[in-house]
PDB file of C-alpha atoms in Angstrom:
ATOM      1  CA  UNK A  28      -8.973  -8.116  -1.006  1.00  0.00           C
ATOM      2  CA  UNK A  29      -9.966  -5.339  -3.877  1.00  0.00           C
ATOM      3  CA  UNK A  30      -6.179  -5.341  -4.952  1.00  0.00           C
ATOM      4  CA  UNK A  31      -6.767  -9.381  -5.672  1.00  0.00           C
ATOM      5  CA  UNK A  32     -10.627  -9.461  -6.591  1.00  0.00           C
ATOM      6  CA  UNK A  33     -11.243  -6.303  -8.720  1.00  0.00           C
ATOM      7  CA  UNK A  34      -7.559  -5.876 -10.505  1.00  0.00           C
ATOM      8  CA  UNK A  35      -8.986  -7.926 -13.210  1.00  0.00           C
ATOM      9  CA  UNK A  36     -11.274  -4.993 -14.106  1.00  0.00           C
ATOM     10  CA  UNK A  37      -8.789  -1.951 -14.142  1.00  0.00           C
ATOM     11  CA  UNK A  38      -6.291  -4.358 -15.864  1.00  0.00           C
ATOM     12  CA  UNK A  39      -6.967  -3.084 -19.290  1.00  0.00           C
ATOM     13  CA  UNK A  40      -6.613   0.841 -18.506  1.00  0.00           C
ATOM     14  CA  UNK A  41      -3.496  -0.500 -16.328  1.00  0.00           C
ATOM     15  CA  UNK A  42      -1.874  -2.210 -20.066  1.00  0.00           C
ATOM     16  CA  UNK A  43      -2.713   1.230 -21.614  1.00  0.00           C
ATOM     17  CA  UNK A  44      -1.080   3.744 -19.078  1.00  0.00           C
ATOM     18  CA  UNK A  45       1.889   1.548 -18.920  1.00  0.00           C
ATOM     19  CA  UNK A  46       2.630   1.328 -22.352  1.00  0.00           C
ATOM     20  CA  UNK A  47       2.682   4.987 -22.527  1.00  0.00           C
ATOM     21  CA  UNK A  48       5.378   4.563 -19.925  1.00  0.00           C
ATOM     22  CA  UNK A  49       7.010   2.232 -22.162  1.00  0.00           C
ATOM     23  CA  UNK A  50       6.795   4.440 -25.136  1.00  0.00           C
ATOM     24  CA  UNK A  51       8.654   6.957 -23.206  1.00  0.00           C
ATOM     25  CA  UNK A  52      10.937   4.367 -21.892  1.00  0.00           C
ATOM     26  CA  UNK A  53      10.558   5.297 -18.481  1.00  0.00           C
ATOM     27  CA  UNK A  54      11.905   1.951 -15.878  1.00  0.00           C
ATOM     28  CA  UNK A  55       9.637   0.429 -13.233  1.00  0.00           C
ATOM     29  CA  UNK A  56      12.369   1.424 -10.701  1.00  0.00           C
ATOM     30  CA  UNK A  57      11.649   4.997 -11.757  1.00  0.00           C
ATOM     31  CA  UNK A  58       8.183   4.970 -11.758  1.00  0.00           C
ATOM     32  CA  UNK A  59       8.524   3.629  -8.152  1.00  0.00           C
ATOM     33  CA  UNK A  60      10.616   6.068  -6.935  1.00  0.00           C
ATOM     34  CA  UNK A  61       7.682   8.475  -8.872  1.00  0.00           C
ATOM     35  CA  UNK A  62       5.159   6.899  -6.594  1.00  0.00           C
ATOM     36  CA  UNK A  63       7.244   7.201  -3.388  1.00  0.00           C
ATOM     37  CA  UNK A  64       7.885  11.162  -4.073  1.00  0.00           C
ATOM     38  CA  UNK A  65       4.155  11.606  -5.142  1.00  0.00           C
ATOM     39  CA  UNK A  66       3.310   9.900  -2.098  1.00  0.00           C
ATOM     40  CA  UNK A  67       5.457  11.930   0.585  1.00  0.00           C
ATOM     41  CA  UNK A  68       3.801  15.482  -1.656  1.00  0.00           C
ATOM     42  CA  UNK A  69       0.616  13.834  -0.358  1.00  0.00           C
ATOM     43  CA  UNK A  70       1.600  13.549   3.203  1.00  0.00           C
ATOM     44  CA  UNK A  71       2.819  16.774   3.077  1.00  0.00           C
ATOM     45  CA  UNK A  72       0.216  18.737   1.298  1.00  0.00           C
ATOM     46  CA  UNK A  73      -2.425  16.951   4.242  1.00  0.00           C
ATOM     47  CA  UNK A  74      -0.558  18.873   6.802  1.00  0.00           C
ATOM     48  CA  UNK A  75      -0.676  21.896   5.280  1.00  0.00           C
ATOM     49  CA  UNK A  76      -4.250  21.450   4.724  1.00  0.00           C
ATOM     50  CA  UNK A  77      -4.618  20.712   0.859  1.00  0.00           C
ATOM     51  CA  UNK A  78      -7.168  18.054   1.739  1.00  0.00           C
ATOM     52  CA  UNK A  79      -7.984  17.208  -1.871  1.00  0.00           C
ATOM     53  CA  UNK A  80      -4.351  17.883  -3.010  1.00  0.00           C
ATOM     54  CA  UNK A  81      -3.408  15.405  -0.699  1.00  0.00           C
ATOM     55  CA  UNK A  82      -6.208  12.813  -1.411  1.00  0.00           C
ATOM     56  CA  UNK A  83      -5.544  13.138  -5.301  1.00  0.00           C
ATOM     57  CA  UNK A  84      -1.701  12.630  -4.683  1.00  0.00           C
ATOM     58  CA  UNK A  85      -2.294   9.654  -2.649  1.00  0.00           C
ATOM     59  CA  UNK A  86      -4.246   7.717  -5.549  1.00  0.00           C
ATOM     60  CA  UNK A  87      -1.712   8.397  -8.273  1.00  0.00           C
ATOM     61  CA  UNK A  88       1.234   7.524  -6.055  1.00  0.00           C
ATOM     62  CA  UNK A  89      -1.018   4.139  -5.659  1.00  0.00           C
ATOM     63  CA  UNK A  90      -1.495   4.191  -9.609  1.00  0.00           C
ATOM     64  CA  UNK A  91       1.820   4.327 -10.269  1.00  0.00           C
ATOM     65  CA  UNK A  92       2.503   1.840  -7.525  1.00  0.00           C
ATOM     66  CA  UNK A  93       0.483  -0.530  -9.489  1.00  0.00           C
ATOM     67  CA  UNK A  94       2.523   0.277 -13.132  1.00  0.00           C
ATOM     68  CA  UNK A  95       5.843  -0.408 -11.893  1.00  0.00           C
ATOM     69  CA  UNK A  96       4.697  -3.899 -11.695  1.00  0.00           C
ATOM     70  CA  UNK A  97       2.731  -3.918 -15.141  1.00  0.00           C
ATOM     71  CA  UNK A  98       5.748  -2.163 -17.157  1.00  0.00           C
ATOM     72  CA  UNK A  99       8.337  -4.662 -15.497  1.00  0.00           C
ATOM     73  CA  UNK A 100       5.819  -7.293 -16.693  1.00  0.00           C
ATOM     74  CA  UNK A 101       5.991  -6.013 -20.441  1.00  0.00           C
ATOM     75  CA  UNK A 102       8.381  -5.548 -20.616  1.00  0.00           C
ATOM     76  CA  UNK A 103      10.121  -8.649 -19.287  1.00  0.00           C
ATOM     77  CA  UNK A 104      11.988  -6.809 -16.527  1.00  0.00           C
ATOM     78  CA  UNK A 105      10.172  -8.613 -13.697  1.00  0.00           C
ATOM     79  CA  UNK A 106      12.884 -10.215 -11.928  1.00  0.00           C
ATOM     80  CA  UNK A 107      14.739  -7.508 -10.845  1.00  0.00           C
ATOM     81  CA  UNK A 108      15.028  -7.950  -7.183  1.00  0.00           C
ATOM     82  CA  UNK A 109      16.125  -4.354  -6.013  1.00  0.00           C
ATOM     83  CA  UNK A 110      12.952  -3.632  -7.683  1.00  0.00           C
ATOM     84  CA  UNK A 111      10.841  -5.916  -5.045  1.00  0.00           C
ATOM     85  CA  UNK A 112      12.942  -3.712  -2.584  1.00  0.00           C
ATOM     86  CA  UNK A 113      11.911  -0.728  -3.588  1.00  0.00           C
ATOM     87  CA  UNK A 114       8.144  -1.357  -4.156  1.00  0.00           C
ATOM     88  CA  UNK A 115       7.970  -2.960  -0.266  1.00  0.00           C
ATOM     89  CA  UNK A 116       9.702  -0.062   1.348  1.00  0.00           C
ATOM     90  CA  UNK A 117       8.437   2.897  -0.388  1.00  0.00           C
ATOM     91  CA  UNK A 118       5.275   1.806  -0.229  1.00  0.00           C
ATOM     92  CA  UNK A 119       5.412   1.196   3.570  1.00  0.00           C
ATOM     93  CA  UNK A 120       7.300   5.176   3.363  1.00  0.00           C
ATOM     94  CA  UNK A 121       4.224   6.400   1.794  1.00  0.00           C
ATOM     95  CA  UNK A 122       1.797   5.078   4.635  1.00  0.00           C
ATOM     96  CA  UNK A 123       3.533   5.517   6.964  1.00  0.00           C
ATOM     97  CA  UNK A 124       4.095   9.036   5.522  1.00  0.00           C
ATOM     98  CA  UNK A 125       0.156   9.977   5.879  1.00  0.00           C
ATOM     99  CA  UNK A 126       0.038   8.019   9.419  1.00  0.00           C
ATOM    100  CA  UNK A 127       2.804  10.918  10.516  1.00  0.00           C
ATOM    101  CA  UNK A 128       1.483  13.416   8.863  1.00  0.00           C
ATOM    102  CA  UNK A 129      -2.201  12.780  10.445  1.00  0.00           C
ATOM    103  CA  UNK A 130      -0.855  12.154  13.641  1.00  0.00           C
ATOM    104  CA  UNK A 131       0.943  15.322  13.598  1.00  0.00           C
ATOM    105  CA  UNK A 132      -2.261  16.997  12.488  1.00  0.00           C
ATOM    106  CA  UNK A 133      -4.562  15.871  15.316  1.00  0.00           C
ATOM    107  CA  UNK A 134      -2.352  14.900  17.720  1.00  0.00           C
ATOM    108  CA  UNK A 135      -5.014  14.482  20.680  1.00  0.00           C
ATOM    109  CA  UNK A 136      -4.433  11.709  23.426  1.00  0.00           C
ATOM    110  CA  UNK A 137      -7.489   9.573  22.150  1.00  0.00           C
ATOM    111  CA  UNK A 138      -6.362   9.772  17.826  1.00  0.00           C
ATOM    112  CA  UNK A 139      -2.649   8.960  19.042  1.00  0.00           C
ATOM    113  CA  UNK A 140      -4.157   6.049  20.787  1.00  0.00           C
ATOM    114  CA  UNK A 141      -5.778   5.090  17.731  1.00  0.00           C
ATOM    115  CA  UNK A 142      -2.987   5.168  15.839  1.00  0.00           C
ATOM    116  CA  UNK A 143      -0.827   3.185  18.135  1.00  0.00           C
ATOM    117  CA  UNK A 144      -3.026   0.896  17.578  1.00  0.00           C
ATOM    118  CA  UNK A 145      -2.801   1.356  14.113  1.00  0.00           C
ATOM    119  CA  UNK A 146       0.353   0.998  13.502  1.00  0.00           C
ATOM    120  CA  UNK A 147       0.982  -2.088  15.734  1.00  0.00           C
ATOM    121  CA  UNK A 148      -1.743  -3.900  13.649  1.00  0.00           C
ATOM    122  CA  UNK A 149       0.628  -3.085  10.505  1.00  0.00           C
ATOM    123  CA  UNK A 150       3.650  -4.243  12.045  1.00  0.00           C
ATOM    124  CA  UNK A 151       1.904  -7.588  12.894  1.00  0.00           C
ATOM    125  CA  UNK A 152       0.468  -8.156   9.300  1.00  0.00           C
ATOM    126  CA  UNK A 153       3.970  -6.984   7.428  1.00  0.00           C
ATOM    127  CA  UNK A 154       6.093  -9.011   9.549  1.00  0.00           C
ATOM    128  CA  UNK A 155       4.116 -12.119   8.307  1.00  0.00           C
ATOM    129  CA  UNK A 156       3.769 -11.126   4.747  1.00  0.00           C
ATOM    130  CA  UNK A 157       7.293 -10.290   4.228  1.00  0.00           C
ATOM    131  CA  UNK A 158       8.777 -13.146   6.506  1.00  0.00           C
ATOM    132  CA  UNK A 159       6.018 -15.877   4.565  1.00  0.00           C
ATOM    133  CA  UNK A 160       7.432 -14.144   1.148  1.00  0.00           C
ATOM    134  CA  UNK A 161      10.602 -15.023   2.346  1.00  0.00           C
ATOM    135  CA  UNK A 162      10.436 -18.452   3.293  1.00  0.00           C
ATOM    136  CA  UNK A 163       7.907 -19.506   0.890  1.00  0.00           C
ATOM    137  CA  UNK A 164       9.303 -21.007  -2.589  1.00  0.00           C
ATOM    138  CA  UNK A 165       7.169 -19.228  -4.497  1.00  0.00           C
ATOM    139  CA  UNK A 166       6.997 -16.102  -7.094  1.00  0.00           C
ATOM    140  CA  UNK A 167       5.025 -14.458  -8.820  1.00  0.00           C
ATOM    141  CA  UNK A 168       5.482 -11.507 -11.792  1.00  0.00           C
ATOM    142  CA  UNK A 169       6.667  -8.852  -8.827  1.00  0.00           C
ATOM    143  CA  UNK A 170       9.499 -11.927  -7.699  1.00  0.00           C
ATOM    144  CA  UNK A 171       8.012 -11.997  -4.377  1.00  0.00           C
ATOM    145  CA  UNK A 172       5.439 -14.719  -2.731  1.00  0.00           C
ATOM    146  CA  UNK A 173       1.911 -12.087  -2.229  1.00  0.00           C
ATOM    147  CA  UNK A 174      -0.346 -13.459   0.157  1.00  0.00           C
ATOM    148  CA  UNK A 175      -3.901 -12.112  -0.436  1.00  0.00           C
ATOM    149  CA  UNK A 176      -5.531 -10.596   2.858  1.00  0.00           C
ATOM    150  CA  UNK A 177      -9.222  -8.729   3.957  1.00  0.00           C
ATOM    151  CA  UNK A 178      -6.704  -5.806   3.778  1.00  0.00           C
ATOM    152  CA  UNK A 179      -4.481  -5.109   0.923  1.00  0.00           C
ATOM    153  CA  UNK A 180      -3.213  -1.613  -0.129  1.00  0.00           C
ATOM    154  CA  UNK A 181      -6.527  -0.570  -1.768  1.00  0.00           C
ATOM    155  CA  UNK A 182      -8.257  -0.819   1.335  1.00  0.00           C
ATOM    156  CA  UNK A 183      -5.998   0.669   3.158  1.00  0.00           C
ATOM    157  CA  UNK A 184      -5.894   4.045   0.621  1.00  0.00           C
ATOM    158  CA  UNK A 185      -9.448   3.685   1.010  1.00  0.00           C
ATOM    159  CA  UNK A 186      -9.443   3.983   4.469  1.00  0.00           C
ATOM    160  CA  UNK A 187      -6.199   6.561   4.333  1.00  0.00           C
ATOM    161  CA  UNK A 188      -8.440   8.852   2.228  1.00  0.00           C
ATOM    162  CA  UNK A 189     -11.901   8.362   4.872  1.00  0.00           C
ATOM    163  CA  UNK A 190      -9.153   9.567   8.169  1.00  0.00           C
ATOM    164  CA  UNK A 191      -8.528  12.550   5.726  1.00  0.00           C
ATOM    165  CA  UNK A 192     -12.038  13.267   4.871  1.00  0.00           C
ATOM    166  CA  UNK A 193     -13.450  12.942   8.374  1.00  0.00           C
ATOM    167  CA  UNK A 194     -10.992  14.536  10.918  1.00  0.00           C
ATOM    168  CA  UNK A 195     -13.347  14.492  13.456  1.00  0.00           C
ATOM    169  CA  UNK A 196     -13.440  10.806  13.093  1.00  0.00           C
ATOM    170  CA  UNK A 197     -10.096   9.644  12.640  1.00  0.00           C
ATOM    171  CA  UNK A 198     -10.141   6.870  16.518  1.00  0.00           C
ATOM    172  CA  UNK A 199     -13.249   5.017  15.512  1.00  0.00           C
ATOM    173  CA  UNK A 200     -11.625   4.670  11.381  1.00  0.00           C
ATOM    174  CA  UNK A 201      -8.494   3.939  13.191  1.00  0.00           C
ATOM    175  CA  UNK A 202      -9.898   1.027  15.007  1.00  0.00           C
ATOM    176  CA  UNK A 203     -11.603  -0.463  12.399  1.00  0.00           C
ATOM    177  CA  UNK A 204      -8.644  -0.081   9.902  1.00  0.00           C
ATOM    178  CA  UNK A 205      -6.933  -1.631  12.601  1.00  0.00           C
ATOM    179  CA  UNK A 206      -9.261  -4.262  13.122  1.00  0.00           C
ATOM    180  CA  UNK A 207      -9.077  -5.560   9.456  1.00  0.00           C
ATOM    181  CA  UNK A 208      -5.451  -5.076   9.387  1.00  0.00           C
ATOM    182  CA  UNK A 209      -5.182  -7.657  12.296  1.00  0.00           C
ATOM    183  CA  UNK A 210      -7.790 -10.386  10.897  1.00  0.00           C
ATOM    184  CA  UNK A 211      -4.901  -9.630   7.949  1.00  0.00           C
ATOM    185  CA  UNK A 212      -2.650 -10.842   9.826  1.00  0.00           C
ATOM    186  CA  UNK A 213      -4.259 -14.008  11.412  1.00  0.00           C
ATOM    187  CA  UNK A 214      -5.479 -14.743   7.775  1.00  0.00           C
ATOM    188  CA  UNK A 215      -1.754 -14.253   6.654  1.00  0.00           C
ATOM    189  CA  UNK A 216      -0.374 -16.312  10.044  1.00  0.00           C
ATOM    190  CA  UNK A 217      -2.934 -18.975   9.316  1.00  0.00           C
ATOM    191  CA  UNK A 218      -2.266 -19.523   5.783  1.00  0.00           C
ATOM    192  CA  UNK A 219       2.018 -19.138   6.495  1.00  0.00           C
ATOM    193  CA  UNK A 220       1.466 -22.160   9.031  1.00  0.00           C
ATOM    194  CA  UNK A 221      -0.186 -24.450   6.238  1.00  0.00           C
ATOM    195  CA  UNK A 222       2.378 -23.745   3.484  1.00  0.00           C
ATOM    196  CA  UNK A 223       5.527 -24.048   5.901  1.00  0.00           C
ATOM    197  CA  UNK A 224       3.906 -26.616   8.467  1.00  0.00           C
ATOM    198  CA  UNK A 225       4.109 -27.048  12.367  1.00  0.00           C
ATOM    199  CA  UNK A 226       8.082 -27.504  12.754  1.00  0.00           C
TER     200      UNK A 226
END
């Protein structure tokens, strides 16, 4: 929901940091693959207790998730399919990434539970974004059909960050995360049936 409602408002700082990108002529597909490495430092530095390493790494891998896109825009490099590839699966590496790494962390009966849970909730609400993105005739800018959801990727790095804030708290966050990942996923299911029909 934020990455659809509020982008409007960081759009600006987003044109400025990407043109510096530009400047330096640095490719989306390599600020990508910056993200995904950034990302997996995160992950990492979490399980070896650099709590505020790990949280800072998170959000720029996510920042630089988001210029990819905006310097492929610019610079008129936005239908490069490989680089739809790489954004989806690195950026599913880098959640997945933290998941691991706080599972590993606290790996009691009741947080493994939780992120079971988790995890199955994601599986649900990818498998009908990337199958509707599929079958849907439609693109935009990243040359990929986005459907908008309660839970995008700023929620969920929201919600990443609060399971590595509060430890002690990690099934009940789980559950909810999990519980707006799967109304996701309806919302996404629901809105796949109206644009491809009942056959």
């Amino acid at each position: 929901m934020l990455d659809t409602k509020a982008r409007k408002f960081f759009d600006p700082l987003f044109d400025k940091l990407a043109n510096t990108f530009i400047k330096f002529n640095i490719k989306p597909n390599q600020i990508t693959t910056l993200s995904l490495i950034i990302g997996l430092l995160s992950a990492i530095s979490y399980y070896f207790d650099y709590i505020i390493l790990s949280i800072l790494l998170l959000w720029i891998s996510g920042l630089f998730d988001v210029l990819d896109g905006t310097v492929s825009r610019k610079t008129n490099s936005s239908s490069s399919l490989l680089g739809t590839l790489y954004d989806i699966v690195f950026d599913r590496i880098v959640e997945l990434s933290i998941i691991l790494s706080i599972a590993l962390k606290n790996n009691s009966s009741i947080i493994l539970y939780g992120i079971i849970v988790l995890l199955i909730s994601i599986v649900l609400s990818m498998t009908t974004f990337l199958t509707t993105g599929l079958l849907v005739n439609k693109k935009s800018y990243k040359t990929f059909y986005y459907q908008p959801g309660l839970a995008e990727r700023s929620e969920g790095f929201i919600f990443l960050t609060i399971m590595i804030i509060f430890k002690n708290y990690i099934f009940p966050i789980s559950l909810l995360f999990s519980a707006l990942i799967f109304i996701t996923f309806i919302q996404r299911l629901f809105e796949a049936i109206k644009y491809l029909g009942s056959d």
